[in-house]
């Protein structure tokens, strides 16, 4: 699990940033990858490395993170209720996968 420590730290830092954006900015002004391109590039790379892990739970977490990243990138093209619903559903998958990975640590 130590091999994934830096990737998990990057992911946690980015998830905290996402939480701040969702909390303090109106939905129609949500932009993620456009506003913080470097942070989300690192997030995408870390999620990709996690998704190629040999550990089944870490791999599932990485895949959920990649799907979440795609949902957030869609917000850069404009806000809709359907995109918000899809992001909420994917976010729930991320939380479940995160709990499973952290349970193993």
XYZ file of N, CA and C in Angstrom:
315
model
N 0.827 -1.196 0.000
C 0.000 0.000 0.000
C 0.871 1.259 0.000
N 2.129 1.154 0.497
C 3.008 2.314 0.525
C 3.337 2.820 -0.864
N 3.277 1.938 -1.861
C 3.587 2.365 -3.223
C 2.566 3.366 -3.740
N 1.395 3.379 -3.170
C 0.328 4.278 -3.618
C 0.179 5.508 -2.728
N 1.031 5.660 -1.723
C 0.858 6.733 -0.746
C 0.849 8.120 -1.380
N 1.794 8.406 -2.263
C 1.837 9.752 -2.858
C 0.618 9.988 -3.759
N 0.179 8.945 -4.466
C -1.019 9.091 -5.293
C -2.249 9.342 -4.426
N -2.353 8.640 -3.316
C -3.492 8.844 -2.419
C -3.481 10.246 -1.822
N -2.285 10.762 -1.519
C -2.187 12.132 -0.990
C -2.628 13.152 -2.045
N -2.207 12.958 -3.285
C -2.613 13.844 -4.383
C -4.124 13.820 -4.553
N -4.696 12.617 -4.529
C -6.143 12.464 -4.688
C -6.880 13.148 -3.542
N -6.418 12.936 -2.308
C -7.086 13.552 -1.161
C -7.022 15.073 -1.216
N -5.883 15.611 -1.644
C -5.732 17.069 -1.771
C -6.703 17.617 -2.817
N -6.836 16.910 -3.931
C -7.734 17.361 -4.995
C -9.193 17.221 -4.575
N -9.525 16.145 -3.873
C -10.901 15.983 -3.395
C -11.278 17.088 -2.405
N -10.317 17.533 -1.589
C -10.574 18.655 -0.682
C -10.822 19.940 -1.474
N -10.061 20.137 -2.545
C -10.270 21.304 -3.414
C -11.652 21.253 -4.062
N -12.048 20.072 -4.531
C -13.374 19.907 -5.136
C -14.460 20.246 -4.123
N -14.273 19.794 -2.900
C -15.256 20.079 -1.847
C -15.390 21.577 -1.613
N -14.270 22.295 -1.617
C -14.319 23.744 -1.440
C -15.044 24.420 -2.596
N -14.780 23.976 -3.814
C -15.456 24.565 -4.978
C -16.953 24.325 -4.886
N -17.344 23.102 -4.543
C -18.772 22.773 -4.449
C -19.460 23.540 -3.335
N -18.718 23.817 -2.267
C -19.302 24.488 -1.104
C -19.446 25.993 -1.308
N -18.443 26.632 -1.888
C -18.398 28.091 -1.887
C -18.718 28.764 -3.214
N -18.884 28.002 -4.273
C -19.144 28.607 -5.583
C -20.496 28.138 -6.095
N -21.256 29.039 -6.709
C -22.577 28.694 -7.247
C -22.434 27.657 -8.359
N -23.398 26.740 -8.479
C -23.301 25.654 -9.464
C -23.038 26.103 -10.896
N -23.605 27.199 -11.310
C -23.419 27.633 -12.692
C -22.015 28.172 -12.949
N -21.248 28.401 -11.885
C -19.872 28.877 -12.029
C -18.844 27.784 -11.750
N -19.315 26.548 -11.609
C -18.374 25.454 -11.337
C -17.501 25.196 -12.549
N -16.221 25.357 -12.372
C -15.230 24.914 -13.351
C -14.113 24.273 -12.543
N -13.662 23.172 -13.018
C -12.662 22.434 -12.264
C -11.356 22.353 -13.039
N -11.348 21.607 -14.124
C -10.102 21.423 -14.870
C -9.648 22.718 -15.533
N -10.573 23.588 -15.894
C -10.197 24.856 -16.515
C -9.583 25.813 -15.486
N -10.073 25.773 -14.266
C -9.603 26.693 -13.227
C -8.291 26.234 -12.601
N -8.124 24.918 -12.448
C -6.935 24.359 -11.806
C -6.331 23.259 -12.688
N -5.799 23.609 -13.860
C -5.343 22.565 -14.790
C -4.217 21.699 -14.239
N -3.266 22.278 -13.547
C -2.148 21.500 -13.007
C -2.595 20.510 -11.952
N -3.448 20.961 -11.054
C -3.947 20.094 -9.987
C -4.738 18.924 -10.551
N -5.572 19.184 -11.531
C -6.398 18.115 -12.084
C -5.607 17.192 -13.006
N -4.511 17.693 -13.576
C -3.639 16.811 -14.347
C -2.987 15.804 -13.402
N -2.491 16.288 -12.262
C -1.900 15.394 -11.269
C -2.938 14.413 -10.730
N -4.152 14.892 -10.514
C -5.258 14.045 -10.044
C -5.528 12.925 -11.057
N -5.602 13.295 -12.322
C -5.867 12.324 -13.394
C -4.745 11.286 -13.481
N -3.497 11.743 -13.383
C -2.362 10.824 -13.437
C -2.358 9.879 -12.237
N -2.619 10.423 -11.051
C -2.651 9.588 -9.840
C -3.783 8.573 -9.925
N -4.938 9.002 -10.377
C -6.070 8.082 -10.522
C -5.752 6.992 -11.534
N -5.071 7.353 -12.598
C -4.672 6.370 -13.601
C -3.722 5.335 -13.038
N -2.757 5.787 -12.236
C -1.824 4.835 -11.626
C -2.561 3.922 -10.647
N -3.488 4.494 -9.876
C -4.262 3.681 -8.941
C -5.116 2.661 -9.683
N -5.656 3.044 -10.831
C -6.528 2.140 -11.581
C -5.760 0.971 -12.202
N -4.440 1.077 -12.256
C -3.629 -0.019 -12.778
C -2.983 -0.855 -11.678
N -3.428 -0.672 -10.450
C -2.877 -1.407 -9.309
C -3.244 -2.889 -9.390
N -2.451 -3.699 -8.744
C -2.750 -5.130 -8.663
C -3.777 -5.402 -7.565
N -3.882 -4.499 -6.615
C -4.867 -4.631 -5.531
C -6.257 -4.304 -6.080
N -7.174 -5.199 -5.922
C -8.522 -5.071 -6.485
C -9.246 -3.825 -5.975
N -9.138 -3.543 -4.683
C -9.854 -2.399 -4.112
C -9.236 -1.073 -4.548
N -7.930 -1.030 -4.626
C -7.251 0.189 -5.091
C -7.589 0.434 -6.557
N -7.626 -0.636 -7.344
C -7.975 -0.514 -8.762
C -9.397 0.027 -8.925
N -10.331 -0.478 -8.119
C -11.720 0.008 -8.178
C -11.785 1.488 -7.791
N -11.009 1.891 -6.798
C -10.958 3.295 -6.377
C -10.419 4.163 -7.509
N -9.344 3.726 -8.156
C -8.777 4.478 -9.276
C -9.757 4.636 -10.424
N -10.479 3.574 -10.730
C -11.476 3.653 -11.806
C -12.608 4.605 -11.451
N -13.043 4.572 -10.197
C -14.095 5.498 -9.771
C -13.598 6.940 -9.855
N -12.349 7.168 -9.492
C -11.774 8.515 -9.573
C -11.680 8.998 -11.017
N -11.313 8.115 -11.926
C -11.253 8.504 -13.338
C -12.641 8.872 -13.864
N -13.650 8.107 -13.470
C -15.021 8.432 -13.890
C -15.448 9.774 -13.301
N -15.065 10.029 -12.049
C -15.400 11.301 -11.398
C -14.703 12.455 -12.107
N -13.462 12.257 -12.503
C -12.730 13.287 -13.230
C -13.426 13.626 -14.539
N -13.934 12.612 -15.250
C -14.666 12.875 -16.497
C -15.929 13.689 -16.234
N -16.622 13.376 -15.137
C -17.829 14.146 -14.790
C -17.481 15.602 -14.501
N -16.396 15.813 -13.768
C -15.994 17.182 -13.432
C -15.555 17.942 -14.685
N -14.906 17.261 -15.611
C -14.501 17.915 -16.860
C -15.726 18.333 -17.672
N -16.815 17.574 -17.562
C -18.055 17.942 -18.256
C -18.615 19.264 -17.741
N -18.383 19.568 -16.465
C -18.884 20.832 -15.913
C -18.219 22.036 -16.569
N -17.003 21.848 -17.050
C -16.315 22.947 -17.725
C -17.023 23.353 -19.016
N -17.812 22.444 -19.559
C -18.562 22.720 -20.790
C -19.927 23.335 -20.502
N -20.324 23.381 -19.241
C -21.602 23.969 -18.873
C -22.337 23.111 -17.856
N -23.085 23.762 -17.002
C -23.814 23.076 -15.933
C -25.188 22.650 -16.418
N -25.557 21.412 -16.121
C -26.928 20.945 -16.323
C -27.292 20.049 -15.140
N -28.583 19.870 -14.929
C -29.034 19.003 -13.836
C -28.608 17.558 -14.076
N -28.619 17.113 -15.336
C -28.216 15.738 -15.650
C -26.742 15.516 -15.302
N -25.901 16.494 -15.616
C -24.482 16.376 -15.278
C -24.295 16.350 -13.770
N -25.081 17.158 -13.061
C -24.991 17.181 -11.603
C -25.417 15.840 -11.006
N -26.468 15.253 -11.556
C -26.937 13.963 -11.058
C -25.899 12.869 -11.312
N -25.302 12.888 -12.485
C -24.282 11.892 -12.823
C -23.060 12.060 -11.927
N -22.659 13.299 -11.681
C -21.514 13.553 -10.805
C -21.804 13.123 -9.374
N -23.029 13.332 -8.913
C -23.394 12.914 -7.558
C -23.354 11.388 -7.436
N -23.849 10.703 -8.450
C -23.837 9.238 -8.453
C -22.395 8.706 -8.477
N -21.579 9.296 -9.313
C -20.185 8.880 -9.398
C -19.436 9.234 -8.118
N -19.755 10.382 -7.544
C -19.146 10.780 -6.274
C -19.464 9.798 -5.157
N -20.662 9.264 -5.164
C -21.036 8.259 -4.168
C -20.188 6.996 -4.347
N -19.923 6.614 -5.607
C -19.045 5.467 -5.872
C -17.632 5.723 -5.360
N -17.167 6.954 -5.526
C -15.828 7.313 -5.057
C -15.751 7.171 -3.540
N -16.772 7.643 -2.842
C -16.778 7.584 -1.383
C -16.757 6.135 -0.898
N -17.573 5.286 -1.511
C -17.609 3.873 -1.123
C -16.246 3.224 -1.356
N -15.662 3.469 -2.526
C -14.357 2.886 -2.847
C -13.272 3.429 -1.918
N -13.340 4.726 -1.590
C -12.365 5.337 -0.704
C -12.411 4.696 0.681
N -13.618 4.457 1.190
C -13.754 3.828 2.503
C -13.157 2.429 2.515
N -13.341 1.694 1.434
C -12.777 0.345 1.356
C -11.253 0.381 1.331
N -10.681 1.314 0.583
C -9.228 1.423 0.503
C -8.663 1.882 1.844
N -9.291 2.857 2.479
C -8.800 3.353 3.760
C -8.980 2.317 4.864
N -9.954 1.458 4.722
C -10.172 0.412 5.710
C -8.984 -0.550 5.733
N -8.377 -0.761 4.571
C -7.229 -1.644 4.472
C -5.951 -1.011 5.045
N -5.883 0.314 5.044
C -4.678 0.977 5.554
C -4.596 0.816 7.003
